[in-house]
Amino acid sequence: MKRFALAGNPNCGKTTLFNSLTGSTAHVGNWPGVTVDKRDGVYKKLDEPVAIVDLPGIYSLSPYTPEEVIARNYILDEKPDCVINIVDATNLERNLYLSTQIMEIDVPMVIALNMMDAVEKAGDKIDEKELEKRLGVPVVKISALKETGLKELMERAFTESKKSRAGVTVLNDTALAHLIGDVKIALKGQNVENPLFHAIKLVENDSIEVEMHKETENMIDEFKKTFKDDVFGDDFEALIADRRYKYIAKNFDSVVSRKNKEKHAMTKSDKADRVLTHRIWGIPIFLLVLFGIFHLTFSEDLLFLGKIFSFPGLEDLGVDIEAFGGQLLACFYDGAVFSPGVIVNNLWNNIIVNYGLGFGEGGWLYNLIAESGMQSWAIGLINDGILAGLGSVLSFLPPILVLFLFFSILEDSGYMARIAFILDRAFRKFGLSGRAFMPMIMGFGCSVPAMINTRTLADEKERTATIRVIPFFSCGAKLPILTAIAGAIIAYFGVGNADLITYSMYLLGVVTAILTVLLMRNTTLKGETPPFIMELPAYHLPQFKNLMAHLWDKTKHFIKKAFTIILASTIVIWLLTHFSFSWQFLEEEEVNQSILAQLSMFVQPIFTPLGFGSQLGQFGWVFVVAAVAGLIAKENVIATFATLAACLVAVAHLDIGTLDIAAEEGVDAVQAMILATNITIPALISFIAFNMTTIPCFAAVGTAKAELQGGKRYGGTLIFWLATSYIVSCMVFTVGSWWWTAFIWAAAIAVVVTAIVVKNKKQNKAKA
Ligand code: GDP
Ligand code: MG
């Protein structure tokens, strides 16, 4: 099968094209560096199927970054049958810089002028025939997004792949061409493949290249002596870059005719950036945007209208909320209009999970099992174990998707890239660069791809520090813990707002991440902070197609996880809480004799300083169990509560009133926990904080291990997670319970910070 490789600058639309060609749903993001590894797919619309490889985005073939090494080695060593060089037509000159380098390799090549839809919308024109003539390689206009020109592109690429092409260079001013020509002949004599490309890289003094062709070093130095340039002296790298750009400017300026001649006119994006990336307002605006997202996802009082106007509740209006119509209405409004996130959530839980799937108490499936005449332990396992656990996890699909949708909108519009830029400006002097923030922000979705994305960080210590704090950017799976406990705090104690609590907890995670990463960068993981060069992509309206692809991916992943790893864990937890060490089946009242309860009671005291240890008495172990179950998958925390609530109610003889512990969203289950243990609000918040900052799920730990190359960094990482979660939760609990302990913490932190600053100063002096 023929193989075509997609190569181009970051953010030029490679992945979009890859998805359009192969029908995959790889992650498309409006910021550079989303694709760090290469990816394979198949294009089937030609006479024979063709393999398509999506390479990471690169600006040049001189390897400064891991991406550049991957892309360059792929083209040179794996020899694709054709390189499709994607060029962002809205940014032609800069993109052609890479093209001039790919042209130097002996490989068939086609240039895809992407984003033609945007070019045409701006009223600009590009003469692709002229471009083709001047470059000497085929040029095809396409729009990866609108899927135009793709067939033609693939046909041209296919035709090209049958021919062979010798590399050509635009570096043709006499002296330089002479020098390159001499080196090329020498390399050819040694039977080196791609002699032109290697010759130029050798002249450039490219480090990898010089290493590879050590024997030619002397010869090239001899050649170079014959060459003089007034401006660049013997800095051949700068010289060659300069000549490339000059050539591009001279020859390709005329192929573009711009409607808006004024090149330097401020675009809409620039104007937006004047506000959004403002030196002072940038961060407050980001915090506000973030709050807006949580408000739209979790608030039961949209825009606080209910507080302002005090609308009547449904019961005051005489609506029968037992009837179907009333229930439906109650999904949207009850004394206040709900936010879109809450509405979707209510509809999903009342209509789908209860009626459709019948998981909840009284649901058709639940009743079917209850009346099936099976043995009572089997009914218990299915209804209270599996259905309660699964139902509670599935009930969180809407908030996860809604939140994720908002994050996708921020990403696709180009705003997230600005956040990395703003944060870089704020934290660079403390040893943290914007490049590290990009994977961190990705962590809001899922830690696993975020950790893989850290490969874009060249400095190994910065990378380790980044991988460690990524889990603190609360991922979708941790959301259930937050919403269920926040919901219970509001319902039981009557304090707080769902949007405010969730928002603050996310911020707590972010702040913990920034503080700990700074701590490491100034103590155990000191190192250079490489410059952060990122071009900010233009703002554009998020693409519906991209958003839906993201959501669909997330949904698939979530459902798959629910029915495999979470299902298995709920069964194990149910079994361990219904059997004793002597493997006897226990009634719900005897849950404290179960294997899990006994084990957990043993470690319970460890959690006392965090507020959910021994002080919770004989039922406090449920929190320990939940936290441990969360190590497998964070959704398990709430699934565990749902599974255990029934036992607790039975054994503690709780009068739970109207609570429906089998109800989804875990809110009532958590309330039952509160009733049974008398846990306080600070301890509940501390429990959330613990789960947010402790060892992440199995999958993330595995990824961290692989990305950290094992060794001592991995052990250190596990200890780091445990220590951070312990300290942060202890702080939350103690300050929440006794406000004056804040002074003790502040003093302790001040001592640590001063010690570090003093020590580093001394070290710097010693060095100087
Ligand atoms: P990559 O970094 O090269 O893989 O680029 P992506 O495929 O992730 O795309 C970067 C951004 O450009 C995304 O926001 C895309 O929606 C957008 N994009 C890609 N192709 C086109 C196109 O043909 N037209 C327009 N207007 N936008 C596009
Ligand atoms: Mg990509």
Short mmCIF file of C-alpha atoms in Angstrom, two decimals, residues 145-527:
data_model
loop_
_atom_site.label_atom_id
_atom_site.label_comp_id
_atom_site.label_asym_id
_atom_site.label_seq_id
_atom_site.Cartn_x
_atom_site.Cartn_y
_atom_site.Cartn_z
CA LEU A 145 -12.61 21.94 6.76
CA LYS A 146 -15.14 22.33 3.95
CA GLU A 147 -13.67 19.22 2.30
CA THR A 148 -13.13 20.84 -1.09
CA GLY A 149 -10.35 19.90 -3.47
CA LEU A 150 -9.46 16.76 -1.55
CA LYS A 151 -10.09 14.34 -4.40
CA GLU A 152 -7.93 16.37 -6.77
CA LEU A 153 -5.20 16.62 -4.14
CA MET A 154 -5.12 12.88 -3.66
CA GLU A 155 -5.14 12.19 -7.38
CA ARG A 156 -2.21 14.55 -7.96
CA ALA A 157 -0.36 13.00 -5.05
CA PHE A 158 -1.01 9.56 -6.48
CA THR A 159 0.33 10.55 -9.89
CA GLU A 160 3.41 12.09 -8.29
CA SER A 161 4.02 9.02 -6.15
CA LYS A 162 4.60 6.99 -9.31
CA LYS A 163 7.44 9.26 -10.41
CA SER A 164 10.67 9.98 -8.65
CA ARG A 165 11.74 13.50 -7.84
CA ALA A 166 15.23 14.80 -7.21
CA GLY A 167 15.58 17.50 -4.56
CA VAL A 168 15.88 21.10 -5.68
CA THR A 169 16.85 24.13 -3.67
CA VAL A 170 15.98 27.79 -3.77
CA LEU A 171 19.41 28.66 -2.38
CA ASN A 172 20.82 29.60 -5.72
CA ASP A 173 23.02 32.63 -5.27
CA THR A 174 26.34 31.77 -6.81
CA ALA A 175 28.82 31.44 -4.00
CA LEU A 176 26.45 29.61 -1.69
CA ALA A 177 25.19 27.33 -4.46
CA HIS A 178 28.76 26.52 -5.27
CA LEU A 179 29.57 25.60 -1.71
CA ILE A 180 26.47 23.42 -1.42
CA GLY A 181 27.21 21.85 -4.79
CA ASP A 182 30.70 20.86 -3.68
CA VAL A 183 29.49 19.24 -0.47
CA LYS A 184 26.74 17.48 -2.41
CA ILE A 185 29.23 15.97 -4.81
CA ALA A 186 31.35 14.80 -1.92
CA LEU A 187 28.35 13.17 -0.25
CA LYS A 188 27.23 11.59 -3.50
CA GLY A 189 30.68 10.04 -3.79
CA GLN A 190 29.98 8.35 -0.45
CA ASN A 191 26.62 7.06 -1.71
CA VAL A 192 24.67 9.14 0.80
CA GLU A 193 20.93 9.26 0.15
CA ASN A 194 19.32 12.68 -0.27
CA PRO A 195 22.72 14.31 -0.88
CA LEU A 196 21.28 17.78 -1.50
CA PHE A 197 19.31 17.88 1.74
CA HIS A 198 22.21 16.60 3.82
CA ALA A 199 24.65 18.91 2.09
CA ILE A 200 22.59 21.94 3.00
CA LYS A 201 22.09 20.82 6.57
CA LEU A 202 25.83 20.23 6.88
CA VAL A 203 26.55 23.69 5.60
CA GLU A 204 24.00 24.99 8.12
CA ASN A 205 26.00 23.26 10.86
CA ASP A 206 22.93 21.33 11.92
CA SER A 207 24.02 19.43 15.06
CA ILE A 208 22.40 16.07 14.22
CA GLU A 209 23.79 16.19 10.73
CA VAL A 210 27.36 17.03 11.80
CA GLU A 211 27.17 14.14 14.25
CA MET A 212 26.06 11.79 11.47
CA HIS A 213 28.73 12.80 8.98
CA LYS A 214 31.73 13.38 11.22
CA GLU A 215 34.16 12.34 8.48
CA THR A 216 33.07 15.27 6.29
CA GLU A 217 33.62 17.90 8.95
CA ASN A 218 37.15 18.85 7.94
CA MET A 219 36.34 18.89 4.29
CA ILE A 220 33.37 21.19 4.81
CA ASP A 221 35.39 23.52 6.95
CA GLU A 222 37.88 23.72 4.12
CA PHE A 223 35.12 24.53 1.66
CA LYS A 224 33.65 27.11 3.98
CA LYS A 225 36.90 28.99 4.20
CA THR A 226 36.45 29.98 0.58
CA PHE A 227 33.17 31.67 1.37
CA LYS A 228 32.62 35.12 2.83
CA ASP A 229 29.44 37.00 3.65
CA ASP A 230 29.51 40.59 4.85
CA VAL A 231 26.43 40.43 7.03
CA PHE A 232 26.44 36.97 8.53
CA GLY A 233 30.14 36.17 8.59
CA ASP A 234 30.34 32.46 9.11
CA ASP A 235 26.95 32.02 10.76
CA PHE A 236 25.67 29.75 8.02
CA GLU A 237 22.49 28.86 9.77
CA ALA A 238 21.31 32.46 9.89
CA LEU A 239 22.59 33.08 6.42
CA ILE A 240 20.65 30.21 4.90
CA ALA A 241 17.45 31.12 6.75
CA ASP A 242 17.84 34.66 5.48
CA ARG A 243 18.31 33.53 1.89
CA ARG A 244 15.24 31.33 2.05
CA TYR A 245 13.04 34.14 3.31
CA LYS A 246 14.44 36.55 0.76
CA TYR A 247 13.72 34.12 -2.03
CA ILE A 248 10.19 33.58 -0.80
CA ALA A 249 9.49 37.28 -0.49
CA LYS A 250 10.88 38.03 -3.92
CA ASN A 251 9.19 35.24 -5.81
CA PHE A 252 5.91 34.60 -4.11
CA ASP A 253 4.67 37.97 -3.07
CA SER A 254 3.10 38.48 -6.47
CA VAL A 255 1.10 35.24 -6.49
CA VAL A 256 -1.13 36.60 -3.76
CA SER A 257 -3.41 39.52 -4.47
CA ARG A 258 -4.86 40.97 -1.33
CA LYS A 259 -8.13 42.80 -1.30
CA ASN A 260 -7.12 44.69 1.76
CA LYS A 261 -3.77 46.07 0.62
CA GLU A 262 -3.06 47.53 3.98
CA LYS A 263 -1.06 44.62 5.35
CA HIS A 264 -0.61 46.13 8.73
CA ALA A 265 -4.23 47.01 9.32
CA MET A 266 -5.37 45.68 12.68
CA THR A 267 -7.39 42.54 12.23
CA LYS A 268 -10.37 41.72 14.42
CA SER A 269 -8.19 39.19 16.20
CA ASP A 270 -5.65 41.85 17.08
CA LYS A 271 -8.36 44.06 18.45
CA ALA A 272 -9.78 41.24 20.55
CA ASP A 273 -6.30 40.48 21.83
CA ARG A 274 -5.83 44.04 23.00
CA VAL A 275 -8.46 43.23 25.61
CA LEU A 276 -8.19 39.48 26.13
CA THR A 277 -4.43 39.34 26.52
CA HIS A 278 -4.14 42.63 28.35
CA ARG A 279 -1.22 42.76 30.78
CA ILE A 280 -3.36 43.44 33.80
CA TRP A 281 -6.85 42.34 32.77
CA GLY A 282 -5.83 39.17 30.96
CA ILE A 283 -5.89 36.90 34.01
CA PRO A 284 -9.02 38.40 35.66
CA ILE A 285 -10.85 38.07 32.35
CA PHE A 286 -9.81 34.43 32.14
CA LEU A 287 -11.08 33.79 35.67
CA LEU A 288 -14.34 35.46 34.77
CA VAL A 289 -14.71 33.43 31.59
CA LEU A 290 -14.05 30.30 33.61
CA PHE A 291 -16.68 31.28 36.16
CA GLY A 292 -19.11 31.95 33.31
CA ILE A 293 -18.58 28.40 32.13
CA PHE A 294 -19.26 26.92 35.57
CA HIS A 295 -22.29 29.14 35.95
CA LEU A 296 -23.75 27.98 32.64
CA THR A 297 -23.04 24.37 33.54
CA PHE A 298 -24.10 24.12 37.18
CA SER A 299 -26.20 27.07 38.25
CA GLU A 300 -29.80 26.50 39.23
CA ASP A 301 -30.41 30.22 38.92
CA LEU A 302 -29.37 31.43 35.50
CA LEU A 303 -27.83 34.92 35.61
CA PHE A 304 -29.09 35.13 39.21
CA LEU A 305 -32.49 36.16 37.82
CA GLY A 306 -34.33 34.21 40.52
CA LYS A 307 -32.56 36.18 43.26
CA ILE A 308 -33.29 39.47 41.55
CA PHE A 309 -36.97 38.98 40.71
CA SER A 310 -38.06 36.24 43.14
CA PHE A 311 -40.21 34.18 40.82
CA PRO A 312 -42.80 31.80 42.29
CA GLY A 313 -41.88 28.09 42.55
CA LEU A 314 -43.72 25.42 40.64
CA GLU A 315 -45.76 24.31 43.65
CA ASP A 316 -46.87 27.89 44.29
CA LEU A 317 -48.08 27.92 40.70
CA GLY A 318 -50.15 24.81 41.40
CA VAL A 319 -48.17 22.55 39.06
CA ASP A 320 -48.44 18.85 39.84
CA ILE A 321 -44.79 17.80 39.77
CA GLU A 322 -45.75 14.16 40.19
CA ALA A 323 -47.35 14.16 36.75
CA PHE A 324 -45.18 13.69 33.69
CA GLY A 325 -45.81 17.22 32.37
CA GLY A 326 -44.93 18.68 35.74
CA GLN A 327 -41.76 16.64 35.94
CA LEU A 328 -40.79 17.81 32.51
CA LEU A 329 -41.41 21.44 33.47
CA ALA A 330 -39.40 20.96 36.66
CA CYS A 331 -36.41 20.10 34.51
CA PHE A 332 -36.32 23.72 33.31
CA TYR A 333 -37.62 25.89 36.06
CA ASP A 334 -38.38 25.96 39.72
CA GLY A 335 -38.52 29.44 41.13
CA ALA A 336 -35.59 30.27 38.88
CA VAL A 337 -34.56 29.37 35.37
CA PHE A 338 -31.89 26.68 35.32
CA SER A 339 -28.65 26.97 33.40
CA PRO A 340 -28.37 24.97 30.18
CA GLY A 341 -26.11 22.44 31.89
CA VAL A 342 -28.63 21.78 34.66
CA ILE A 343 -31.50 21.48 32.18
CA VAL A 344 -29.68 18.90 30.07
CA ASN A 345 -28.75 17.11 33.26
CA ASN A 346 -32.33 17.03 34.58
CA LEU A 347 -33.72 15.85 31.27
CA TRP A 348 -31.14 13.10 31.02
CA ASN A 349 -31.60 11.88 34.57
CA ASN A 350 -35.36 12.07 34.84
CA ILE A 351 -36.17 10.87 31.39
CA ILE A 352 -33.33 8.64 30.26
CA VAL A 353 -31.82 7.05 33.33
CA ASN A 354 -35.03 6.66 35.32
CA TYR A 355 -37.58 5.94 32.62
CA GLY A 356 -35.45 4.87 29.70
CA LEU A 357 -32.88 2.69 31.35
CA GLY A 358 -34.94 2.05 34.48
CA PHE A 359 -31.89 2.00 36.78
CA GLY A 360 -33.28 3.99 39.71
CA GLU A 361 -35.44 2.64 42.52
CA GLY A 362 -38.86 2.09 40.96
CA GLY A 363 -37.43 2.11 37.43
CA TRP A 364 -38.62 -0.74 35.21
CA LEU A 365 -35.30 -2.58 35.20
CA TYR A 366 -34.92 -2.18 38.94
CA ASN A 367 -38.41 -3.56 39.53
CA LEU A 368 -37.89 -6.37 37.09
CA ILE A 369 -34.84 -7.52 39.03
CA ALA A 370 -36.47 -6.96 42.41
CA GLU A 371 -39.46 -9.13 41.48
CA SER A 372 -37.54 -11.72 39.52
CA GLY A 373 -37.49 -14.24 42.37
CA MET A 374 -33.71 -14.48 42.34
CA GLN A 375 -31.84 -15.04 45.58
CA SER A 376 -31.69 -11.97 47.71
CA TRP A 377 -27.92 -11.56 47.44
CA ALA A 378 -28.14 -11.61 43.66
CA ILE A 379 -30.88 -9.00 43.68
CA GLY A 380 -28.77 -6.92 46.03
CA LEU A 381 -25.71 -7.28 43.84
CA ILE A 382 -27.55 -6.24 40.70
CA ASN A 383 -29.79 -3.51 42.06
CA ASP A 384 -27.77 -1.96 44.88
CA GLY A 385 -24.39 -2.82 43.48
CA ILE A 386 -24.32 -2.72 39.72
CA LEU A 387 -27.35 -0.60 38.82
CA ALA A 388 -26.81 1.94 41.59
CA GLY A 389 -23.12 2.27 40.77
CA LEU A 390 -23.55 2.41 37.01
CA GLY A 391 -26.60 4.66 37.23
CA SER A 392 -24.77 7.15 39.39
CA VAL A 393 -21.82 7.23 37.01
CA LEU A 394 -23.96 7.48 33.88
CA SER A 395 -25.94 10.29 35.45
CA PHE A 396 -22.83 12.44 35.25
CA LEU A 397 -22.54 12.25 31.51
CA PRO A 398 -24.40 15.56 30.91
CA PRO A 399 -22.32 17.85 33.14
CA ILE A 400 -19.12 16.28 31.88
CA LEU A 401 -20.17 16.81 28.28
CA VAL A 402 -21.47 20.32 28.83
CA LEU A 403 -18.30 21.40 30.62
CA PHE A 404 -16.21 19.71 27.98
CA LEU A 405 -18.20 21.44 25.24
CA PHE A 406 -17.39 24.82 26.74
CA PHE A 407 -13.71 23.96 27.01
CA SER A 408 -13.76 22.79 23.38
CA ILE A 409 -15.29 26.09 22.34
CA LEU A 410 -12.55 27.97 24.16
CA GLU A 411 -9.94 25.82 22.53
CA ASP A 412 -11.28 25.88 19.00
CA SER A 413 -11.92 29.62 19.05
CA GLY A 414 -8.24 30.21 19.77
CA TYR A 415 -8.69 31.56 23.31
CA MET A 416 -6.91 28.69 25.10
CA ALA A 417 -3.73 29.45 23.17
CA ARG A 418 -3.90 32.96 24.66
CA ILE A 419 -4.19 31.55 28.14
CA ALA A 420 -0.86 29.79 27.70
CA PHE A 421 0.54 33.10 26.51
CA ILE A 422 -0.86 35.10 29.43
CA LEU A 423 0.34 32.56 31.97
CA ASP A 424 3.76 32.45 30.36
CA ARG A 425 4.07 36.17 30.87
CA ALA A 426 3.09 35.87 34.51
CA PHE A 427 5.18 32.86 35.52
CA ARG A 428 8.19 32.74 33.20
CA LYS A 429 10.45 34.52 35.66
CA PHE A 430 9.67 31.86 38.24
CA GLY A 431 10.77 29.05 35.95
CA LEU A 432 7.56 28.05 34.24
CA SER A 433 6.94 28.56 30.55
CA GLY A 434 3.80 28.85 28.46
CA ARG A 435 4.70 25.66 26.66
CA ALA A 436 4.20 23.78 29.91
CA PHE A 437 0.78 25.36 30.40
CA MET A 438 -0.62 23.95 27.18
CA PRO A 439 -0.57 20.32 28.33
CA MET A 440 -1.74 21.45 31.76
CA ILE A 441 -4.82 23.09 30.32
CA MET A 442 -5.44 19.96 28.26
CA GLY A 443 -5.62 18.18 31.62
CA PHE A 444 -9.09 19.65 32.14
CA GLY A 445 -10.21 17.07 29.60
CA CYS A 446 -8.15 14.03 30.57
CA SER A 447 -4.70 13.64 32.10
CA VAL A 448 -3.61 10.86 29.74
CA PRO A 449 -3.35 12.79 26.45
CA ALA A 450 -2.16 15.82 28.40
CA MET A 451 0.80 13.89 29.80
CA ILE A 452 1.67 12.60 26.35
CA ASN A 453 1.53 16.16 25.06
CA THR A 454 4.37 17.14 27.43
CA ARG A 455 6.71 15.61 24.84
CA THR A 456 6.76 19.08 23.31
CA LEU A 457 8.80 20.22 26.33
CA ALA A 458 12.47 19.98 25.52
CA ASP A 459 13.75 20.42 29.08
CA GLU A 460 13.47 17.11 30.88
CA LYS A 461 13.04 18.64 34.34
CA GLU A 462 10.33 21.02 33.24
CA ARG A 463 8.63 18.06 31.65
CA THR A 464 8.75 15.97 34.84
CA ALA A 465 7.35 18.85 36.88
CA THR A 466 4.57 19.35 34.34
CA ILE A 467 3.57 15.70 34.25
CA ARG A 468 3.31 15.72 38.03
CA VAL A 469 0.88 18.61 38.25
CA ILE A 470 -1.31 17.76 35.27
CA PRO A 471 -3.70 15.66 37.41
CA PHE A 472 -4.44 18.75 39.53
CA PHE A 473 -6.21 20.23 36.53
CA SER A 474 -9.40 18.45 37.40
CA CYS A 475 -10.45 16.09 34.63
CA GLY A 476 -13.96 15.06 33.61
CA ALA A 477 -13.86 11.96 35.77
CA LYS A 478 -13.39 13.98 38.94
CA LEU A 479 -16.41 16.09 38.23
CA PRO A 480 -18.90 13.64 39.78
CA ILE A 481 -17.07 13.86 43.12
CA LEU A 482 -17.42 17.61 43.01
CA THR A 483 -21.01 17.87 41.93
CA ALA A 484 -22.34 15.13 44.18
CA ILE A 485 -20.65 16.47 47.29
CA ALA A 486 -21.40 20.10 46.43
CA GLY A 487 -25.02 19.09 45.85
CA ALA A 488 -25.15 17.36 49.22
CA ILE A 489 -23.60 20.33 51.02
CA ILE A 490 -26.21 22.61 49.51
CA ALA A 491 -29.10 20.25 50.19
CA TYR A 492 -28.09 19.16 53.68
CA PHE A 493 -26.51 22.26 55.19
CA GLY A 494 -28.33 24.77 53.01
CA VAL A 495 -25.20 26.74 52.12
CA GLY A 496 -23.43 27.63 48.88
CA ASN A 497 -24.12 27.49 45.16
CA ALA A 498 -23.27 24.59 42.91
CA ASP A 499 -21.49 26.80 40.41
CA LEU A 500 -19.48 28.60 43.07
CA ILE A 501 -18.34 25.45 44.87
CA THR A 502 -17.32 23.61 41.70
CA TYR A 503 -15.56 26.70 40.37
CA SER A 504 -13.61 27.21 43.61
CA MET A 505 -12.52 23.60 43.67
CA TYR A 506 -11.26 23.78 40.09
CA LEU A 507 -9.35 26.91 41.02
CA LEU A 508 -7.94 25.18 44.10
CA GLY A 509 -6.56 22.52 41.77
CA VAL A 510 -5.06 25.09 39.42
CA VAL A 511 -3.50 27.08 42.25
CA THR A 512 -2.07 23.92 43.82
CA ALA A 513 -0.61 22.98 40.46
CA ILE A 514 1.05 26.34 39.92
CA LEU A 515 2.43 26.55 43.46
CA THR A 516 3.81 23.02 43.51
CA VAL A 517 5.32 23.29 40.05
CA LEU A 518 7.03 26.52 41.08
CA LEU A 519 8.24 24.82 44.23
CA MET A 520 9.78 21.97 42.24
CA ARG A 521 11.28 24.27 39.62
CA ASN A 522 13.06 26.13 42.38
CA THR A 523 14.20 23.12 44.39
CA THR A 524 14.47 19.57 43.08
CA LEU A 525 13.76 20.23 39.41
CA LYS A 526 15.66 23.42 38.72
CA GLY A 527 16.53 24.15 35.14
#
